[in-house]
mmCIF file of C-alpha atoms in Angstrom:
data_model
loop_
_atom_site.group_PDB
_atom_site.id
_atom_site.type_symbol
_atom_site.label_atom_id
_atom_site.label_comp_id
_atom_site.label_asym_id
_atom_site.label_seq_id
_atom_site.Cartn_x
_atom_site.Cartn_y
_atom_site.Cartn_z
ATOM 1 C CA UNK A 1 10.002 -22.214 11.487
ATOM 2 C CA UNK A 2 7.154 -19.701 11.890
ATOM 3 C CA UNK A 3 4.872 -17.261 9.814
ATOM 4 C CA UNK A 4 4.457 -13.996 11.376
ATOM 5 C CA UNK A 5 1.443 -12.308 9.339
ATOM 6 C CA UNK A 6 -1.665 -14.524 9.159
ATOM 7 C CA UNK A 7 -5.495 -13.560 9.075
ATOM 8 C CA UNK A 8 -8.906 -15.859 10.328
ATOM 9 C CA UNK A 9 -12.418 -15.505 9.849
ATOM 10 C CA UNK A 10 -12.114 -12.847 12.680
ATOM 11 C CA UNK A 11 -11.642 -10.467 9.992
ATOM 12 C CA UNK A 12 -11.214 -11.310 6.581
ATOM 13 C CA UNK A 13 -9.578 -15.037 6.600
ATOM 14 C CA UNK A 14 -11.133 -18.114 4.966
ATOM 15 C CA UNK A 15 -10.497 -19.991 7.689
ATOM 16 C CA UNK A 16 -11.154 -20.527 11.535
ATOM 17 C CA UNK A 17 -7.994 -19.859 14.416
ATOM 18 C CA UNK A 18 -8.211 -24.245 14.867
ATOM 19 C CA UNK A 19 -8.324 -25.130 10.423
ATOM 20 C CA UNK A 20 -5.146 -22.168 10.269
ATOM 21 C CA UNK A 21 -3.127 -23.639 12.934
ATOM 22 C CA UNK A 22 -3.534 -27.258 11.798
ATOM 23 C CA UNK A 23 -2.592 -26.132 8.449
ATOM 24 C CA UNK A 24 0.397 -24.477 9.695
ATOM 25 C CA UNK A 25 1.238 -27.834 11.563
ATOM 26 C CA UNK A 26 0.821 -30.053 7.681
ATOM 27 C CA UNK A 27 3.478 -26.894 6.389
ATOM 28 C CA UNK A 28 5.986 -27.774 8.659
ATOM 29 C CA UNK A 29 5.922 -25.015 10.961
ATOM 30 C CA UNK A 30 5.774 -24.473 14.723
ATOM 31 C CA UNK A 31 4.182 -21.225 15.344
ATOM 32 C CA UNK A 32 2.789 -18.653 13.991
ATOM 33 C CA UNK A 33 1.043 -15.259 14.674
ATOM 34 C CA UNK A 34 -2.399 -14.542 14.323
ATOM 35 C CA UNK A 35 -2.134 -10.723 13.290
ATOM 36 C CA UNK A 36 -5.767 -9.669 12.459
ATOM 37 C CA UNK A 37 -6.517 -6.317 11.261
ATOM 38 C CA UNK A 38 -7.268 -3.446 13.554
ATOM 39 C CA UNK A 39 -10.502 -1.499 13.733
ATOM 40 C CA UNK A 40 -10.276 1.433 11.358
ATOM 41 C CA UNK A 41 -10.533 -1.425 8.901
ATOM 42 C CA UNK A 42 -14.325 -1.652 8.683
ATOM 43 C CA UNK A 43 -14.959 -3.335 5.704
ATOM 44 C CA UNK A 44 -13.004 -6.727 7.036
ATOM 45 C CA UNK A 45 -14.258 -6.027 10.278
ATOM 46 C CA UNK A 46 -11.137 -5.219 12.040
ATOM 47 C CA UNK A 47 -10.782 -5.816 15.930
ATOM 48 C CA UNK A 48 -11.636 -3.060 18.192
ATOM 49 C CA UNK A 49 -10.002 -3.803 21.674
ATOM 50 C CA UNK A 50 -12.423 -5.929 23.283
ATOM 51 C CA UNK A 51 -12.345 -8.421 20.277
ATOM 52 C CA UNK A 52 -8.322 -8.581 20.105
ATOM 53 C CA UNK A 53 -8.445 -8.650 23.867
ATOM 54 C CA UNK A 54 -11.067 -11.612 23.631
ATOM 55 C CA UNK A 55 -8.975 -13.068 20.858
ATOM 56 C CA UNK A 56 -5.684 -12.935 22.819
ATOM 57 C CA UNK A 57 -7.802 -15.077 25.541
ATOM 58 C CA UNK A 58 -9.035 -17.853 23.259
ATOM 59 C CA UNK A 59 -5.452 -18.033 21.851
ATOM 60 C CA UNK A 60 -4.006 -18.403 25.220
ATOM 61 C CA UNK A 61 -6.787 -21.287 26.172
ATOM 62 C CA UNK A 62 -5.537 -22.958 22.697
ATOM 63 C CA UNK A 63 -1.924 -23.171 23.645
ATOM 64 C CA UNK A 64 -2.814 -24.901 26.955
ATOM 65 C CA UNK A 65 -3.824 -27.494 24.722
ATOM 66 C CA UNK A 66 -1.180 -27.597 21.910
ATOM 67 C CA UNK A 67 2.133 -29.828 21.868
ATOM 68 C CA UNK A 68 4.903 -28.588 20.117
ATOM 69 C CA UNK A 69 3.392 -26.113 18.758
ATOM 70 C CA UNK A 70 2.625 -21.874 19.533
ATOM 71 C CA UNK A 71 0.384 -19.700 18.790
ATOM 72 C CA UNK A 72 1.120 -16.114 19.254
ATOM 73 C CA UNK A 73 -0.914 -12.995 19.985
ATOM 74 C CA UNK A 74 -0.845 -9.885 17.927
ATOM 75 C CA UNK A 75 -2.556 -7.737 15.374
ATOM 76 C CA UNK A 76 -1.696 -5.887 11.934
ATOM 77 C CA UNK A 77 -2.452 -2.417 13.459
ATOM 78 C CA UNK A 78 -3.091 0.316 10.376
ATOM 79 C CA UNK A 79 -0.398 3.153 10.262
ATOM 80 C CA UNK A 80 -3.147 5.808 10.557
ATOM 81 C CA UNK A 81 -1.889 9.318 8.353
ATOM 82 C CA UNK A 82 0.071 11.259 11.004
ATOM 83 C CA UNK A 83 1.399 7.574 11.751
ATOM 84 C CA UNK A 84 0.073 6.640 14.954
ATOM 85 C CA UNK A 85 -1.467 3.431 15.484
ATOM 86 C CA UNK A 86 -4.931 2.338 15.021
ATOM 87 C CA UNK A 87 -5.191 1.157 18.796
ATOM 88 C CA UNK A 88 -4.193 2.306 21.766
ATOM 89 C CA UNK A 89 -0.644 1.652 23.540
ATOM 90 C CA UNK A 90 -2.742 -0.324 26.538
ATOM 91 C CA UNK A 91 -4.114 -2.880 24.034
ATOM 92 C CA UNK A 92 -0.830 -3.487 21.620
ATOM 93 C CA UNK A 93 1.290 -4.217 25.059
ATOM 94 C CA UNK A 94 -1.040 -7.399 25.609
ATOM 95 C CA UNK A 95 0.390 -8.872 22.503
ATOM 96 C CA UNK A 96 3.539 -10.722 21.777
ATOM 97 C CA UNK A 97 3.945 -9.344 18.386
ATOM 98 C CA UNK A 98 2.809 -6.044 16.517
ATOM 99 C CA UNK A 99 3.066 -5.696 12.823
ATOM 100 C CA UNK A 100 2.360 -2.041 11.913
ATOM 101 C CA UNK A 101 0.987 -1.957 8.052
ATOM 102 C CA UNK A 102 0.253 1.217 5.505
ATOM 103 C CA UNK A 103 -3.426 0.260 4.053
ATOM 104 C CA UNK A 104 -4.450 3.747 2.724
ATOM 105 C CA UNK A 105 -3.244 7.329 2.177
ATOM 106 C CA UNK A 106 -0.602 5.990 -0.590
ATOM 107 C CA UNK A 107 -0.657 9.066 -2.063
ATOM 108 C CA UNK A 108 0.530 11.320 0.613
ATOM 109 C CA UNK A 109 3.937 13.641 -0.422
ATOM 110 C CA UNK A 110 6.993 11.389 -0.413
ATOM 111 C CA UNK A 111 8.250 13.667 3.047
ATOM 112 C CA UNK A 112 5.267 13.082 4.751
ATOM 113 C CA UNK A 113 4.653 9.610 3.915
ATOM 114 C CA UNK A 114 8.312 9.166 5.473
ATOM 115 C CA UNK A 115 7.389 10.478 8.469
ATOM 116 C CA UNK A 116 4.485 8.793 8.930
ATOM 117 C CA UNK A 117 6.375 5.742 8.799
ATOM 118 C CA UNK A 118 9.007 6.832 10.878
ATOM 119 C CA UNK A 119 6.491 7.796 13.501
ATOM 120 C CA UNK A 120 5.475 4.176 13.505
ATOM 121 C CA UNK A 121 8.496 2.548 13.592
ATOM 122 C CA UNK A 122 9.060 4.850 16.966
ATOM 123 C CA UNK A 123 6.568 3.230 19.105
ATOM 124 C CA UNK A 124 8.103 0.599 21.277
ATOM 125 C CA UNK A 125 5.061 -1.803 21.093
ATOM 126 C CA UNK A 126 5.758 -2.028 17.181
ATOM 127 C CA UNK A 127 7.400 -4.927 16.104
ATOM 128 C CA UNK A 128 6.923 -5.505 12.098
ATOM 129 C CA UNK A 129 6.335 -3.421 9.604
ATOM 130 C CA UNK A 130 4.552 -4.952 7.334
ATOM 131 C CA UNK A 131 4.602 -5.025 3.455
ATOM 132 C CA UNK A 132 6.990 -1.874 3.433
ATOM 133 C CA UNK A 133 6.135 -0.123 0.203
ATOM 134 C CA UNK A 134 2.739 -1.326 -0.181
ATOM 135 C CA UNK A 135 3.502 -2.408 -3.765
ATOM 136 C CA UNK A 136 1.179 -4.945 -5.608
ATOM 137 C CA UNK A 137 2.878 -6.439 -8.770
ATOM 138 C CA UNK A 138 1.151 -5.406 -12.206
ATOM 139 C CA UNK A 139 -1.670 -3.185 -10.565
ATOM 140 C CA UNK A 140 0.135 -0.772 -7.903
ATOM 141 C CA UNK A 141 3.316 0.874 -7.724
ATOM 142 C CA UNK A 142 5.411 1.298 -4.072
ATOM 143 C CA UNK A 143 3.830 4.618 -2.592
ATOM 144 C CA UNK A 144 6.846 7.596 -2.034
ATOM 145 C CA UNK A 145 9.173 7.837 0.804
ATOM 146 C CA UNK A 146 12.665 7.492 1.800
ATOM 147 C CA UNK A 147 13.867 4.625 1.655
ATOM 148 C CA UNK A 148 16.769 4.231 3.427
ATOM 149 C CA UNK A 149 16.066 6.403 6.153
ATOM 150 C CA UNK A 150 13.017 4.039 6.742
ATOM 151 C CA UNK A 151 15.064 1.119 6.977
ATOM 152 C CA UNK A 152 18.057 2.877 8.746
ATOM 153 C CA UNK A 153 15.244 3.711 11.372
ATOM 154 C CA UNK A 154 14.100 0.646 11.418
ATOM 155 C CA UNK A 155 17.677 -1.152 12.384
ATOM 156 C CA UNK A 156 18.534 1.342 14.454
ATOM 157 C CA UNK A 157 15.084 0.874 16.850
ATOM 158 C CA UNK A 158 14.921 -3.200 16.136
ATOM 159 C CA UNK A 159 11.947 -3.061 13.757
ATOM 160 C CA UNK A 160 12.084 -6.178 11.977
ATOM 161 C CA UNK A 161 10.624 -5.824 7.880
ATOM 162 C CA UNK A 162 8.621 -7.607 6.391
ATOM 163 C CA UNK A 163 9.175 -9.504 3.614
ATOM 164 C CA UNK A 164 5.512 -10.567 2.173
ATOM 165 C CA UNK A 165 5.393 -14.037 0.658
ATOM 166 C CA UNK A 166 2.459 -13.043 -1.404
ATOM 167 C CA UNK A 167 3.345 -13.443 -4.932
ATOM 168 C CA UNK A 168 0.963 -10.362 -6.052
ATOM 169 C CA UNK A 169 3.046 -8.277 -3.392
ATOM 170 C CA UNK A 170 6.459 -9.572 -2.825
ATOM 171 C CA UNK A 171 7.590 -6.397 -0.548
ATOM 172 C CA UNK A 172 10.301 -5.905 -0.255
ATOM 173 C CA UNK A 173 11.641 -6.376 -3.174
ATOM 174 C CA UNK A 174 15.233 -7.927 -3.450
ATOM 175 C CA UNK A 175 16.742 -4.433 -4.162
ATOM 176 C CA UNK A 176 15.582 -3.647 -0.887
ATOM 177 C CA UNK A 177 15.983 -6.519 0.965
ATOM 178 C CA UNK A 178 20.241 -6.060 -0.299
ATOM 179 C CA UNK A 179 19.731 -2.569 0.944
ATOM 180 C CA UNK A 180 18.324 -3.019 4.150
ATOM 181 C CA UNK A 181 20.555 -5.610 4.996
ATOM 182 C CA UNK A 182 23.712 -2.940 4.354
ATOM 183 C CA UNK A 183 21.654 -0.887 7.196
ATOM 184 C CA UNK A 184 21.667 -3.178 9.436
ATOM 185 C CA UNK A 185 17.887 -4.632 9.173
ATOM 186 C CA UNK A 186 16.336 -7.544 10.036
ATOM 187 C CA UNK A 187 13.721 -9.428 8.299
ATOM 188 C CA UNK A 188 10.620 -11.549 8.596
ATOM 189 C CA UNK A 189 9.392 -13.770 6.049
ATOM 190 C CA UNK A 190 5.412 -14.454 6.278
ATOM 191 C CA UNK A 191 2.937 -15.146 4.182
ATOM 192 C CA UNK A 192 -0.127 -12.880 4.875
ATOM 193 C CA UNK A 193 -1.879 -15.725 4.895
ATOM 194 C CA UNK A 194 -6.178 -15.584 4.266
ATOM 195 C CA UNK A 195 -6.429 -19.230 3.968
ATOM 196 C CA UNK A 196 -4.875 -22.541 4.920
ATOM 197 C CA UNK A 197 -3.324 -22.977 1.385
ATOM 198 C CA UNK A 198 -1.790 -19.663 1.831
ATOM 199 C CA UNK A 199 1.650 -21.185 3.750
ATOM 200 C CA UNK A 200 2.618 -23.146 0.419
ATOM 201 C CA UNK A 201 3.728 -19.060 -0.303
ATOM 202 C CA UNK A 202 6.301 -19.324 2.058
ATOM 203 C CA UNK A 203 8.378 -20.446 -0.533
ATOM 204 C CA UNK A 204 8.309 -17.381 -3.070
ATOM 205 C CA UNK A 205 9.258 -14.903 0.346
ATOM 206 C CA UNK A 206 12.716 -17.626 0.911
ATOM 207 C CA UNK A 207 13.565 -17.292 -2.978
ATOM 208 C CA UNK A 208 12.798 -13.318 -2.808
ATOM 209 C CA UNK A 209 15.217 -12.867 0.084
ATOM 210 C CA UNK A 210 17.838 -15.005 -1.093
ATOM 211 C CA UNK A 211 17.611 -12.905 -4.673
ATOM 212 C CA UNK A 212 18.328 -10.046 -1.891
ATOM 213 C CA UNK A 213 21.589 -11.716 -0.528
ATOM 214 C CA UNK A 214 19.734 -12.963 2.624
ATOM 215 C CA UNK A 215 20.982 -15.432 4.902
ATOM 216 C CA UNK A 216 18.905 -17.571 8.168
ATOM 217 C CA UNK A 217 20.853 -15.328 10.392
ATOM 218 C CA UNK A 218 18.739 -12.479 8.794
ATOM 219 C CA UNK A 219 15.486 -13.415 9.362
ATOM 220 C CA UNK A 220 13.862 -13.722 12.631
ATOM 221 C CA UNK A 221 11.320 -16.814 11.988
ATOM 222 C CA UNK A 222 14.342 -19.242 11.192
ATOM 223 C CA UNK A 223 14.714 -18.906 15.141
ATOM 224 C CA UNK A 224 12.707 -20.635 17.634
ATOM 225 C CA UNK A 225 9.834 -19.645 19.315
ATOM 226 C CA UNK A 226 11.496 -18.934 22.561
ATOM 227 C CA UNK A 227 14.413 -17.161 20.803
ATOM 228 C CA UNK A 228 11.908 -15.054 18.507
ATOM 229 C CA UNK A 229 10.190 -13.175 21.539
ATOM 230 C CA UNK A 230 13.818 -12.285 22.767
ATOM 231 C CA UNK A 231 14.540 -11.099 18.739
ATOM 232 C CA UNK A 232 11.217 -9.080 18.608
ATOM 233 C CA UNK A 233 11.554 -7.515 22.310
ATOM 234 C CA UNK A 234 12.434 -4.236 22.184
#
């Protein structure tokens, strides 16, 4: 019903807040989640707080306007390397959804790189995390930590995983999604997406998760809106 992990021209989109959510209106859909990247981000020009903050305001002036459809607030904050968050606790409580993503460090110790991650999943504001192993098909491998005590943490503190309709990234990976289903996980498909063609990739995350045994009842955007902010409250 929804896509959970899309970028504007606030940071490094093609496309404007207005040409994304029209687009996402021609797909089908009925929300989604503007989730631009956070500040340590430089070279896309990720949000500091006063642009999120200014961002959550324009998005709340554009669903006075809507019908039938939402827009929701929130941000892909960067997993920093002792894995706190790239903003502050005051700022990520604004939004209605967090997705909490690994963009650097990859080649930390396996150990460390799990804690990191666990570290993230711990803070209550998180509410995503996004592209789980980092993986991108043919040019990088998943970067080293444990698995299933990732997503047993993640079930057990109502962290929803990603599942990233990108087809050079399809993370997780059917394996995984089997696996973290056994644990208890639940899942979000989205599309990452830069540009308004980007929701036609919705398709390759639905085919990935049912290769990983997935039903609707697994994954959180089948719901609607109202129902998702109950499934993502922690």
């Amino acid at each position: 019903r929804g896509d959970l992990h899309v970028h504007t021209k606030a940071t490094d989109g093609h496309a404007t807040l207005g040409e994304m959510v029209a687009a996402a209106k021609e797909a089908g859909l009925s929300y989604l989640a503007v989730t631009e990247h956070s500040q340590r981000l430089k070279m896309v020009h990720g949000l500091d707080p006063n642009r999120l903050l200014a961002q959550v305001d324009a998005i709340a002036e554009l669903n006075g306007s809507l019908k039938g459809f939402t827009v929701l607030a929130g941000i892909e904050v960067d997993v920093l390397e002792d894995g706190t968050l790239d903003l502050p606790d005051s700022v990520l409580s604004r939004l209605d959804l967090v997705v909490a993503s690994v963009h650097g460090k990859f080649e930390l110790p396996r150990e460390a790189q799990t804690k990191r991650i666990l570290r993230a999943i711990e803070n209550r504001h998180v509410s995503i995390l996004g592209h789980p192993t980092g993986r991108l098909l043919l040019s990088r491998e998943a970067y080293d930590f444990d698995v299933e005590r990732v997503f047993a943490a993640a079930a057990e503190a109502g962290v929803v995983l990603e599942i990233n309709a990108h087809p050079e990234r399809l993370d997780l990976s059917d394996v995984h999604c089997r696996q973290a289903k056994e644990l208890g996980a639940r899942f979000a498909i989205s599309t990452d997406a830069h540009s308004t063609n980007d929701f036609a990739n919705l398709g390759y995350g639905v085919a990935q998760a049912r290769r990983g045994w997935l039903e609707a009842s697994d994954v959180v955007n089948t719901l609607p809106v109202a129902k998702l902010k109950k499934a993502l409250a922690r």
